[in-house]
PDB file of C-alpha atoms and ligand atoms in Angstrom:
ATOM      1  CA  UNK A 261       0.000   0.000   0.000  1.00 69.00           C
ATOM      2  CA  UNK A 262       2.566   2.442   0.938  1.00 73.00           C
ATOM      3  CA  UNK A 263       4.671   1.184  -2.075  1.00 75.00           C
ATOM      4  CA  UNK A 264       1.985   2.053  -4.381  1.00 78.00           C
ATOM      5  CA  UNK A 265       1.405   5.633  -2.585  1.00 79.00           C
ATOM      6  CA  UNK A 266       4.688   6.326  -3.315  1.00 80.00           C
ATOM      7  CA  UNK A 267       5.084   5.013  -7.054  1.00 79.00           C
ATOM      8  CA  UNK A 268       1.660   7.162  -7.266  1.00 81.00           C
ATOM      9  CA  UNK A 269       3.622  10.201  -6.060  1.00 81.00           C
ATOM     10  CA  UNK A 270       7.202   9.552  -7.804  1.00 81.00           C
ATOM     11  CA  UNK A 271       4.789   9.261 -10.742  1.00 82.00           C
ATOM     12  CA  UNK A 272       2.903  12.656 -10.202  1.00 83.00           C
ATOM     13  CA  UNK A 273       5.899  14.774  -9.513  1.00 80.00           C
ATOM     14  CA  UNK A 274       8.747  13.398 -11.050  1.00 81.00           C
ATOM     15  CA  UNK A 275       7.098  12.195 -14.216  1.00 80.00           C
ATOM     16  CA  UNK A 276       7.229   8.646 -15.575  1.00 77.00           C
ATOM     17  CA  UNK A 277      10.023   8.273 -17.494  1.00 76.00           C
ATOM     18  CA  UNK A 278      12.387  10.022 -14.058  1.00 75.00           C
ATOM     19  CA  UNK A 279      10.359   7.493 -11.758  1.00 75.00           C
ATOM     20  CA  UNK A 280      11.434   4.447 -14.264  1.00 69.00           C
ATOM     21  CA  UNK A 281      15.013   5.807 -14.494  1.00 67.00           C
ATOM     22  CA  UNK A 282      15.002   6.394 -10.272  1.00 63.00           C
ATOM     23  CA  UNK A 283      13.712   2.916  -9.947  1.00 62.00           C
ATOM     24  CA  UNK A 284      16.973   1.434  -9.828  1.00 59.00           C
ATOM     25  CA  UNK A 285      17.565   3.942  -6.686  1.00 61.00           C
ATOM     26  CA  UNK A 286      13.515   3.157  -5.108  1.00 58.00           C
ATOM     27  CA  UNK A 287      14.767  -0.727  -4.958  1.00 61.00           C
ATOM     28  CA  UNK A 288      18.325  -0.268  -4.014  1.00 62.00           C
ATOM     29  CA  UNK A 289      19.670  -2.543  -1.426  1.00 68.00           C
ATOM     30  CA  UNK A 290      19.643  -1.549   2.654  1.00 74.00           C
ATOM     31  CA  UNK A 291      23.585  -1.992   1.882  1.00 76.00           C
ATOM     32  CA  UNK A 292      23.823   0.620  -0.559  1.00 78.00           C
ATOM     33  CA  UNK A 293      21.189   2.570   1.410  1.00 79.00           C
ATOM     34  CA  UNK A 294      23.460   2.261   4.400  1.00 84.00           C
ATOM     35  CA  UNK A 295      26.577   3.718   2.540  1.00 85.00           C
ATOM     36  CA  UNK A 296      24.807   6.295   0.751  1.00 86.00           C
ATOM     37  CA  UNK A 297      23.811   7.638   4.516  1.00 88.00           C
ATOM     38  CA  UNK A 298      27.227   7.028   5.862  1.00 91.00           C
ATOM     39  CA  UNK A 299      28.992   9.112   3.634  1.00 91.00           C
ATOM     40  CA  UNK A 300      26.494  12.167   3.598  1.00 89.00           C
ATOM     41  CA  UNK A 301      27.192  12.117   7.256  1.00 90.00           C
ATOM     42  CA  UNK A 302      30.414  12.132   6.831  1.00 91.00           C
ATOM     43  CA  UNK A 303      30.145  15.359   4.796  1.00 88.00           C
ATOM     44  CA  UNK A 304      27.282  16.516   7.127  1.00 87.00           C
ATOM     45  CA  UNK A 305      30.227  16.522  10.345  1.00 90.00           C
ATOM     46  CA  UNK A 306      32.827  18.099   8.429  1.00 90.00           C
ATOM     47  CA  UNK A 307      31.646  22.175   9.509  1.00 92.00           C
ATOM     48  CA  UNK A 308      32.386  20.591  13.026  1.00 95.00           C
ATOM     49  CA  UNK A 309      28.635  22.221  14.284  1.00 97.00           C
ATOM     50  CA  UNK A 310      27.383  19.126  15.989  1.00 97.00           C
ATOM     51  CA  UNK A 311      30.346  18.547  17.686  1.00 96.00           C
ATOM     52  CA  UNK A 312      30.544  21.958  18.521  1.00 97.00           C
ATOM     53  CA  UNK A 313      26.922  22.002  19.753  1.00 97.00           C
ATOM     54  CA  UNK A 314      25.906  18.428  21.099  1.00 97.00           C
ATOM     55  CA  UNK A 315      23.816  18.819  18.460  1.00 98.00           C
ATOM     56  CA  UNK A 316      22.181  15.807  16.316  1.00 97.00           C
ATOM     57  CA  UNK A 317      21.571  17.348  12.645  1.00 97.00           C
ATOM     58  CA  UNK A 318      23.977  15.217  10.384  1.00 96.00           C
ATOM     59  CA  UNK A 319      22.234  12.116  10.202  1.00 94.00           C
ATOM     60  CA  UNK A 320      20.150  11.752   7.140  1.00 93.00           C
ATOM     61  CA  UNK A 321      16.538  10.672   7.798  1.00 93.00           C
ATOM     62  CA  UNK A 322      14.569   8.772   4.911  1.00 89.00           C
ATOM     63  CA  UNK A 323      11.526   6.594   4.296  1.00 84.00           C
ATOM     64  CA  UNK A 324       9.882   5.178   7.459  1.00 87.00           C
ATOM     65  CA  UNK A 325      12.705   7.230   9.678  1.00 90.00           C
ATOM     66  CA  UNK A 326      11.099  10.314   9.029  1.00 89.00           C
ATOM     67  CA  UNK A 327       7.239   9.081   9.221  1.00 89.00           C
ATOM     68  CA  UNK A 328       4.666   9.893   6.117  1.00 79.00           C
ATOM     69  CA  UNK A 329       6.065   8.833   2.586  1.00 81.00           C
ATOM     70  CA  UNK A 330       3.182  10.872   0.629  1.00 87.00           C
ATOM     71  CA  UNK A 331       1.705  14.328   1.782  1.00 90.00           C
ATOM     72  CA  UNK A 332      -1.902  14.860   1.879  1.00 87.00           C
ATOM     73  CA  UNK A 333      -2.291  15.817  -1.449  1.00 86.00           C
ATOM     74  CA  UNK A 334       0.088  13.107  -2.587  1.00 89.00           C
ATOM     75  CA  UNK A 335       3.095  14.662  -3.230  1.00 91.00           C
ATOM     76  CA  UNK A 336       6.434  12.847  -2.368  1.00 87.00           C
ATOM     77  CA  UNK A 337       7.638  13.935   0.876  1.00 92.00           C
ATOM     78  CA  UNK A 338      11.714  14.637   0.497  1.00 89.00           C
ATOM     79  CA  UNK A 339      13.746  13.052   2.891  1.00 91.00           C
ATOM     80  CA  UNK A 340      16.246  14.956   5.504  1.00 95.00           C
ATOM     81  CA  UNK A 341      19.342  15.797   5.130  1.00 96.00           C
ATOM     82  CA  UNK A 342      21.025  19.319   5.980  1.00 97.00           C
ATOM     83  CA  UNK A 343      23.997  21.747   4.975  1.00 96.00           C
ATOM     84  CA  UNK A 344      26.995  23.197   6.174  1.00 96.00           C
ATOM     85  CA  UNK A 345      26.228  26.502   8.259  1.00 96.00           C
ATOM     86  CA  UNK A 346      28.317  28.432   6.336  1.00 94.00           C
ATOM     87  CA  UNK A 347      25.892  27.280   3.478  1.00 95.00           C
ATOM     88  CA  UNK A 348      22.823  28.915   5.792  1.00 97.00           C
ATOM     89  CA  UNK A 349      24.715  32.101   6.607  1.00 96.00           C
ATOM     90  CA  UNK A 350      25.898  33.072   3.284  1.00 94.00           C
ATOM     91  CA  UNK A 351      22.833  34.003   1.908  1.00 96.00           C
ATOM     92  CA  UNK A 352      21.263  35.970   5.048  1.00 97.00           C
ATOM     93  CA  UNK A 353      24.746  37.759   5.189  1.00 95.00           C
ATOM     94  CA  UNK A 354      23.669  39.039   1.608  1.00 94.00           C
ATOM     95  CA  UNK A 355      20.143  40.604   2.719  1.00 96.00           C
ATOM     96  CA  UNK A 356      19.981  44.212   3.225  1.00 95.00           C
ATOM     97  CA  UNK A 357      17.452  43.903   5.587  1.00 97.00           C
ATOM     98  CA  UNK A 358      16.581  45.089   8.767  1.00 98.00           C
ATOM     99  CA  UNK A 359      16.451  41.247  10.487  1.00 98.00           C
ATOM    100  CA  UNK A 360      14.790  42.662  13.770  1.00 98.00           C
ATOM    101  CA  UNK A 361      11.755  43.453  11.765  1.00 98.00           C
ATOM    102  CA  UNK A 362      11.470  40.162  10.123  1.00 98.00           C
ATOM    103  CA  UNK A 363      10.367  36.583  11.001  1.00 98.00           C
ATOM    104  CA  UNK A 364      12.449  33.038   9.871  1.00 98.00           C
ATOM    105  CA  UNK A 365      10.680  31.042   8.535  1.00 98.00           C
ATOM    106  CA  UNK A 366      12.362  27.582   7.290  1.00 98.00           C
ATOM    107  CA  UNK A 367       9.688  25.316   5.888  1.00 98.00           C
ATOM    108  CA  UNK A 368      10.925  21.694   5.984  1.00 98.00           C
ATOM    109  CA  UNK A 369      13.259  22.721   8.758  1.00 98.00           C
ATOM    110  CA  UNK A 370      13.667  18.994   9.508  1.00 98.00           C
ATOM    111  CA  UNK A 371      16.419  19.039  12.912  1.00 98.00           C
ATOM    112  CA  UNK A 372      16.533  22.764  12.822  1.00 98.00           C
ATOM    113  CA  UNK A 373      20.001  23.059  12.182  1.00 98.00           C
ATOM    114  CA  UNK A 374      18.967  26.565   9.975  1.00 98.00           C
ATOM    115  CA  UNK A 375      16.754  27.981  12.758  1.00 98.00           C
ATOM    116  CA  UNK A 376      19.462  27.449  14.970  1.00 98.00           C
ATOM    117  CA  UNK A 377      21.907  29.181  12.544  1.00 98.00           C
ATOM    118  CA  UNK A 378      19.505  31.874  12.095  1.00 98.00           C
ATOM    119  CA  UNK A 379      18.891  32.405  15.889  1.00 98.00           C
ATOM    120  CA  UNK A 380      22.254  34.315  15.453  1.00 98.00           C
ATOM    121  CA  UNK A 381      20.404  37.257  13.770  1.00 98.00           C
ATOM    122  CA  UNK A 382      18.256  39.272  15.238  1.00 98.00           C
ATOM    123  CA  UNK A 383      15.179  37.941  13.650  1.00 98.00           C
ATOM    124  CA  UNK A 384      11.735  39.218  15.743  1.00 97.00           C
ATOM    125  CA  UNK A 385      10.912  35.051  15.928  1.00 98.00           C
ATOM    126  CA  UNK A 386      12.262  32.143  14.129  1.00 98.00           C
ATOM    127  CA  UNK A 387       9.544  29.231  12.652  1.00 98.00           C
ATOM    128  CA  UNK A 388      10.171  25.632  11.707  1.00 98.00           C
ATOM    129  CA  UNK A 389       7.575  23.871   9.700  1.00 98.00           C
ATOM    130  CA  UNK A 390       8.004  19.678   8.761  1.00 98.00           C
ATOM    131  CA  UNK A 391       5.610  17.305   8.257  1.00 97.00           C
ATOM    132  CA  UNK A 392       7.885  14.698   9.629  1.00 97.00           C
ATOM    133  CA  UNK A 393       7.152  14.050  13.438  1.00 97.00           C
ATOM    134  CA  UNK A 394      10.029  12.527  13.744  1.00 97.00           C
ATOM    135  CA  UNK A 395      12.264  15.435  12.256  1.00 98.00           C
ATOM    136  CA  UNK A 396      10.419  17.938  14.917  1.00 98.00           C
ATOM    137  CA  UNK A 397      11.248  15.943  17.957  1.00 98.00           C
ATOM    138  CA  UNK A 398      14.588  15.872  17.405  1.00 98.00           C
ATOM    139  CA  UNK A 399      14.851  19.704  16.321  1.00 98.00           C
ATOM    140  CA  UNK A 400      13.265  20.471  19.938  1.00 98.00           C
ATOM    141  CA  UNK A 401      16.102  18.086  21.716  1.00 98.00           C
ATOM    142  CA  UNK A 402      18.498  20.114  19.213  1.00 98.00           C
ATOM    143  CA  UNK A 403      17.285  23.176  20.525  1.00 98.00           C
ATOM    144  CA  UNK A 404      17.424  22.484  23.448  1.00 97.00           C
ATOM    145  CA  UNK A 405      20.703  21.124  23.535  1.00 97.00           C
ATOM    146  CA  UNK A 406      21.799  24.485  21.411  1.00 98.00           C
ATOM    147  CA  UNK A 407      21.295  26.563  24.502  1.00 96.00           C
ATOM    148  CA  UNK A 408      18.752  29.311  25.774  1.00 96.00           C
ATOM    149  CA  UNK A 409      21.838  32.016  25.568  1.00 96.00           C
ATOM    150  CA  UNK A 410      22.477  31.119  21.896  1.00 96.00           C
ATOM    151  CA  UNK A 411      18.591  30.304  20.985  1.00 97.00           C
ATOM    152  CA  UNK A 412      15.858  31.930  23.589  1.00 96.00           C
ATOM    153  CA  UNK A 413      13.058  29.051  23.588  1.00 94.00           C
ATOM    154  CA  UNK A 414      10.362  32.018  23.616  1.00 95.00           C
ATOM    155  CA  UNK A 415      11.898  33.186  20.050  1.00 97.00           C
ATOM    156  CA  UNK A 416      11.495  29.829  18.577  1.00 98.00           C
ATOM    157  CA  UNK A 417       8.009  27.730  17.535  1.00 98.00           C
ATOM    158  CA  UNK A 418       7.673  24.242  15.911  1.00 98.00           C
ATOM    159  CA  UNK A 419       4.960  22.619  13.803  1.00 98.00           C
ATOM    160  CA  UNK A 420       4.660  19.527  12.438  1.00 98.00           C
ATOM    161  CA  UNK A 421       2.414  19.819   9.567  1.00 97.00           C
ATOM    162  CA  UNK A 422       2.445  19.891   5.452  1.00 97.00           C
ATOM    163  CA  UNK A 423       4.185  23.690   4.316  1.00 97.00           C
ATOM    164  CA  UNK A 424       0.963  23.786   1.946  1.00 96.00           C
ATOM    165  CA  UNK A 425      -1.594  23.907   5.474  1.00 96.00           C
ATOM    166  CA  UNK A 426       0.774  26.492   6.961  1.00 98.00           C
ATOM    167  CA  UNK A 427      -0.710  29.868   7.884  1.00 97.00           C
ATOM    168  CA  UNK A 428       1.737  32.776   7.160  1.00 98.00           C
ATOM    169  CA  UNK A 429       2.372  35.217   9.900  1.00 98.00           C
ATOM    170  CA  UNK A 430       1.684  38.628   9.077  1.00 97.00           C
ATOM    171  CA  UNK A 431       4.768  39.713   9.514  1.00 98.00           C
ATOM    172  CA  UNK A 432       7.722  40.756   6.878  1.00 98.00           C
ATOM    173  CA  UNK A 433       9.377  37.001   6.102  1.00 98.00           C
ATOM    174  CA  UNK A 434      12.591  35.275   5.169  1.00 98.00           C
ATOM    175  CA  UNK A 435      11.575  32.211   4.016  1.00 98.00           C
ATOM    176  CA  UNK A 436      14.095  29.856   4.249  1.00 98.00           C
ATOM    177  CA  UNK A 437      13.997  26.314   1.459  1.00 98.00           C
ATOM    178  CA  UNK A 438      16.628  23.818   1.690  1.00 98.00           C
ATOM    179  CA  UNK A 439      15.183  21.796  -1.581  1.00 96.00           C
ATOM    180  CA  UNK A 440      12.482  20.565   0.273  1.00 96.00           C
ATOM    181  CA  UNK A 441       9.335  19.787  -1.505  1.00 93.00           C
ATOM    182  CA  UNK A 442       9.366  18.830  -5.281  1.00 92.00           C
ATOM    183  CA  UNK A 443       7.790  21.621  -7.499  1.00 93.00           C
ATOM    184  CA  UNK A 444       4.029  20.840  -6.945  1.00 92.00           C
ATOM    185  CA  UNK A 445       3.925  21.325  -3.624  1.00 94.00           C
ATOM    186  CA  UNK A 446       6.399  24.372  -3.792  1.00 97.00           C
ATOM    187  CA  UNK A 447       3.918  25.722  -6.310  1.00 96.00           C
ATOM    188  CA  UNK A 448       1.171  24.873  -3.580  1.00 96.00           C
ATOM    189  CA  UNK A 449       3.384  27.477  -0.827  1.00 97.00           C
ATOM    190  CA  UNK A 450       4.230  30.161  -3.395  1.00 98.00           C
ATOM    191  CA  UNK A 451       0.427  30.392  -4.082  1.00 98.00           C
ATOM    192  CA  UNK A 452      -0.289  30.593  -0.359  1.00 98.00           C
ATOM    193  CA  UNK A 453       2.578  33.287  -0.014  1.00 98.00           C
ATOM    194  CA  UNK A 454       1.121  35.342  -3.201  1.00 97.00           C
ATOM    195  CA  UNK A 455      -2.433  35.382  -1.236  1.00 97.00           C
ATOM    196  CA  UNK A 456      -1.082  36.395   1.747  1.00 97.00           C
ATOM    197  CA  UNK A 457       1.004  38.966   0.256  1.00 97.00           C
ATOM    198  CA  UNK A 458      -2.095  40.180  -1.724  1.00 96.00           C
ATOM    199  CA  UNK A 459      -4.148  40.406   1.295  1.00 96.00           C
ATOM    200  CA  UNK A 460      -1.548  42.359   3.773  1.00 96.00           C
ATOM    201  CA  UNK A 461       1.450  43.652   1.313  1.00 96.00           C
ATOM    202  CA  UNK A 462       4.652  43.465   3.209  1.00 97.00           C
ATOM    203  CA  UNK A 463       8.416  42.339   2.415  1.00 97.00           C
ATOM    204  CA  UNK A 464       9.085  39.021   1.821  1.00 98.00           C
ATOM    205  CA  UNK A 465      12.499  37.345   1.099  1.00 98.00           C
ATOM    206  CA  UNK A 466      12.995  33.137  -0.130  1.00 98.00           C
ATOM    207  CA  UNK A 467      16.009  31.960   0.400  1.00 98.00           C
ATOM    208  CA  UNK A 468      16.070  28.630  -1.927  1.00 98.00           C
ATOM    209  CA  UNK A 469      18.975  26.551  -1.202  1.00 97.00           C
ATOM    210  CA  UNK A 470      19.714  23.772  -3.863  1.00 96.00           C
ATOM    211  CA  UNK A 471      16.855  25.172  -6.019  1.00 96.00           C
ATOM    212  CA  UNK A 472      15.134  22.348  -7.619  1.00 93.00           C
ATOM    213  CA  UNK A 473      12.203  23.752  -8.813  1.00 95.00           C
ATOM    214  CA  UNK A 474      13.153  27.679  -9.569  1.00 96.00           C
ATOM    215  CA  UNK A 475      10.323  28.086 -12.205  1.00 96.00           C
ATOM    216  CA  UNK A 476       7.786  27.466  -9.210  1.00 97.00           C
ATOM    217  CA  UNK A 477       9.250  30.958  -7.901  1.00 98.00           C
ATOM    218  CA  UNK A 478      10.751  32.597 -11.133  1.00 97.00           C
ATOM    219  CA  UNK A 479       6.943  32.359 -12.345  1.00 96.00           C
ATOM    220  CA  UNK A 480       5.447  34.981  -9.550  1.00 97.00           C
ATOM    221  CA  UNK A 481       4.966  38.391 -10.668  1.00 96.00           C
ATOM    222  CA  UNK A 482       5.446  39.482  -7.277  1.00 97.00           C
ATOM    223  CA  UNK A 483       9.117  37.967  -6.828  1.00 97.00           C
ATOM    224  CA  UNK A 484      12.248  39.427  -8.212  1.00 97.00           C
ATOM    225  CA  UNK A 485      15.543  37.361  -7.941  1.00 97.00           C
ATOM    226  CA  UNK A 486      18.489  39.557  -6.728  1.00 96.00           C
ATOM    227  CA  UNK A 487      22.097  38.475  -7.062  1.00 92.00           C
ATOM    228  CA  UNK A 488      23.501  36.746  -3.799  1.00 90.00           C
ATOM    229  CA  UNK A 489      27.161  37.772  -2.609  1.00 87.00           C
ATOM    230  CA  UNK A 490      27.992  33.713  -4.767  1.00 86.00           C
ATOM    231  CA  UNK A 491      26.865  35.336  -7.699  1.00 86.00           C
ATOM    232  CA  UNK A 492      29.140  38.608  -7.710  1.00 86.00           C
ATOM    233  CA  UNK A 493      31.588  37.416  -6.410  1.00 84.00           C
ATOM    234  CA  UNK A 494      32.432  33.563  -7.799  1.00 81.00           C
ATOM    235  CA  UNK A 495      35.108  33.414  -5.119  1.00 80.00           C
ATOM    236  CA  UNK A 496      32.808  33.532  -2.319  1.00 78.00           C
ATOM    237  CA  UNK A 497      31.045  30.314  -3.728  1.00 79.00           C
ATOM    238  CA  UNK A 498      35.147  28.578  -3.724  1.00 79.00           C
ATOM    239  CA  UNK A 499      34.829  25.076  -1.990  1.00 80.00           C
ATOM    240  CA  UNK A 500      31.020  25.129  -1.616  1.00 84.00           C
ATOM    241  CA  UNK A 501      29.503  22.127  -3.448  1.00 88.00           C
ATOM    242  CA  UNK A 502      26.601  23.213  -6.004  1.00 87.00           C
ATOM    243  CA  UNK A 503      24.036  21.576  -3.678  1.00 90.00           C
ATOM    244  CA  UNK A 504      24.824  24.202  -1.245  1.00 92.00           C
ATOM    245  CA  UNK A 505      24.283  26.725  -3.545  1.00 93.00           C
ATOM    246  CA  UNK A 506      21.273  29.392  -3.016  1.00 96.00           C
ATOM    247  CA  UNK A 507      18.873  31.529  -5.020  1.00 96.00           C
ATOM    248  CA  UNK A 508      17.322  34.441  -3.474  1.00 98.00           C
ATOM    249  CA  UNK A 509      14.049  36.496  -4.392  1.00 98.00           C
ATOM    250  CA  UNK A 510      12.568  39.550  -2.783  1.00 97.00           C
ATOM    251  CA  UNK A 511       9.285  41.233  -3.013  1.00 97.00           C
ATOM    252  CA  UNK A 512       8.749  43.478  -5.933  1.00 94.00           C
ATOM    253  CA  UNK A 513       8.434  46.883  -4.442  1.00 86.00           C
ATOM    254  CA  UNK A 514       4.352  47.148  -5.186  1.00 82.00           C
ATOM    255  CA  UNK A 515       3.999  43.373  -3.275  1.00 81.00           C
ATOM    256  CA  UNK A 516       5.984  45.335  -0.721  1.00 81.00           C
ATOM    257  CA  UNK A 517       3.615  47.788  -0.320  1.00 79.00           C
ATOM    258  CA  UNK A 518       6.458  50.291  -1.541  1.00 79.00           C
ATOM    259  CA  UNK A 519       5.950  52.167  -4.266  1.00 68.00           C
ATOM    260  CA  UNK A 520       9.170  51.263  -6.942  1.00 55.00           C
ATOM    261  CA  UNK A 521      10.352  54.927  -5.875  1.00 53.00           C
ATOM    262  CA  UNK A 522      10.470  54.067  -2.761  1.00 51.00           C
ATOM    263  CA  UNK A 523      13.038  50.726  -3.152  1.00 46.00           C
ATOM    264  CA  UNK A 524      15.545  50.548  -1.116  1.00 44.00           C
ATOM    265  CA  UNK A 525      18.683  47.416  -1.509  1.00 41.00           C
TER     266      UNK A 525
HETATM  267  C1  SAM B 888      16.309  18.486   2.594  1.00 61.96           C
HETATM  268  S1  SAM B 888      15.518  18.484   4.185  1.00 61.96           S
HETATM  269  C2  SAM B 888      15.889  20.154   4.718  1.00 61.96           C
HETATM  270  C3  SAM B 888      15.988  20.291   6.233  1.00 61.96           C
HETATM  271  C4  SAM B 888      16.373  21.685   6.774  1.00 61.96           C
HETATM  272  N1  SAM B 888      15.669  22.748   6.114  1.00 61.96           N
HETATM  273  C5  SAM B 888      17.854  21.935   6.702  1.00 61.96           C
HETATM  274  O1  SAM B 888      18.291  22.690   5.820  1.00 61.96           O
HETATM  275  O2  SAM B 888      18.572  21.396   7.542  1.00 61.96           O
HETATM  276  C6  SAM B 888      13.808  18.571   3.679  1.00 61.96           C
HETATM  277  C7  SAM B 888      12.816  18.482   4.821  1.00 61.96           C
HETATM  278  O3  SAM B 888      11.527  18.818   4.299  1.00 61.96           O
HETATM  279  C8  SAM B 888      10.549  18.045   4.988  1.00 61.96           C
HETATM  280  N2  SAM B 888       9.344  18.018   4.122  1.00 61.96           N
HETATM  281  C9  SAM B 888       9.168  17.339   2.959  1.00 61.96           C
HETATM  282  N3  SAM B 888       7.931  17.587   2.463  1.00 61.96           N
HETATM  283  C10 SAM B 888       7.326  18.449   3.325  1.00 61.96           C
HETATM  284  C11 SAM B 888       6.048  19.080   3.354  1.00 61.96           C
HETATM  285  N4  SAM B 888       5.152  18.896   2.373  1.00 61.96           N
HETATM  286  N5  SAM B 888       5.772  19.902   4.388  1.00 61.96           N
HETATM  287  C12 SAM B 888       6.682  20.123   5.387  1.00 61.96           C
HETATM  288  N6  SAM B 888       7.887  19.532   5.413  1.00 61.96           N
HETATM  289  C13 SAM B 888       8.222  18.716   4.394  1.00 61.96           C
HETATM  290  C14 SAM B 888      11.218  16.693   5.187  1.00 61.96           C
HETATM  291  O4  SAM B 888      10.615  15.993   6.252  1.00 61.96           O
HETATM  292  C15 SAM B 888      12.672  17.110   5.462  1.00 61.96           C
HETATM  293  O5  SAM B 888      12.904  17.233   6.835  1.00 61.96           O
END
């Protein structure tokens, strides 16, 4: 039953001829499986942050480890795995922003290792959305773990739920993607961003990390995509593998509520 969910929804967002060609991969042995794992945590340790924090964020999560295979709607749900930090910060060290009026956002924050990152600017709150139960207890032992001096408990909440049922605050928003839906579902959150937008104009930044499905974003009229510190200056990027790599959009100035006089970067 579950096998067939998830053929259903490899099907539906990958496409038929990429679920054939990934079927190799769907069958592939728990030996394989276990190596594959082993050496993403091996890159996973390397920025030293759970040993540094008594953290648990490296370990990658898949299938039955992280709870529902299928969302909802039947979309494939994308299993865990995380960056480097210096992967998180490069891209919020690019936004001209004012952090302190601003809330974090990172939907499919999986162990929180971003929200954690994040805590480190002074964002008004900090929001981690996964629809893996299993992903959100371990981000609260994480967070705990982490510290209240480096993370204040009161400046953090958790959800387990599907991004596409989560309510936006009406606050201005970095939202912060690690690759973490395929592009139906991100299609799904961009419309629920638009609406909310439309409803209460405010500033809104997505931070897309290993951007998978850029058209679901590039398509918004009310998203521009601004050069990160990576893109001007190739040197920055030096040593960072591509998966690391980020795209970032801001609110047009009239989804702002600005008008394009008025923009300010
Ligand atoms: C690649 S991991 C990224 C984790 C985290 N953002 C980070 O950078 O460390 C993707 C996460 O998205 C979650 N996810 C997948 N589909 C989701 C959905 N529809 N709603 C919420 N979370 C989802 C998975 O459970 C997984 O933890």
């Amino acid at each position: 039953m579950r096998a067939a969910k998830l053929l259903a929804a490899s099907i539906r967002d990958l496409g038929l001829g990429a679920t054939l060609e990934g079927l190799p991969l769907i069958l592939i042995s728990p030996l394989t499986m276990r190596r594959l794992k082993r050496r993403k945590l091996r890159e996973s340790l390397q920025d030293g942050f759970d040993a540094a924090h008594g953290t648990d964020t490296a370990a990658v999560l898949v299938g039955r480890e992280l709870g529902p295979g299928v969302t909802r709607s039947g979309h494939l749900v994308v299993h865990y795995e995380t960056t480097s930090a210096a992967a998180i910060r490069a891209p919020l060290d690019g936004l001209a922003i004012d952090f302190s009026r601003f809330v974090f956002i990172d939907l499919g924050c999986g162990k929180g290792k971003p929200l954690m990152v994040a805590a480190a600017y002074p964002f008004r709150r900090l929001i981690g959305v996964d629809i893996s139960p299993a992903c959100i207890a371990v981000a609260r032992r994480n967070i705990a773990r982490y510290g209240p001096e480096k993370l204040d408990p009161a400046r953090v909440e958790l959800l387990t739920l599907d991004a596409e049922d989560f309510e936006l605050p009406g606050d201005p928003l970095v939202i912060y993607l690690f690759n973490p839906f395929p592009g139906k579902v991100l299609e799904g959150v961009v419309a629920n961003l638009e609406r909310s937008l439309r409803e209460q104009p405010r500033e809104a930044v997505i931070v897309y990390v290993n951007p998978h499905a850029l058209a679901a974003i590039t398509r918004s009229e009310l998203f521009e995509r601004i050069p990160t510190i990576a893109d001007r200056m190739p040197m920055a990027a030096v040593g960072m593998p591509p998966y690391e790599q980020a795209a970032v959009f801001v609110t047009r100035p009239e989804a702002a509520g600005k008008s394009a006089s008025s923009k300010q970067r």
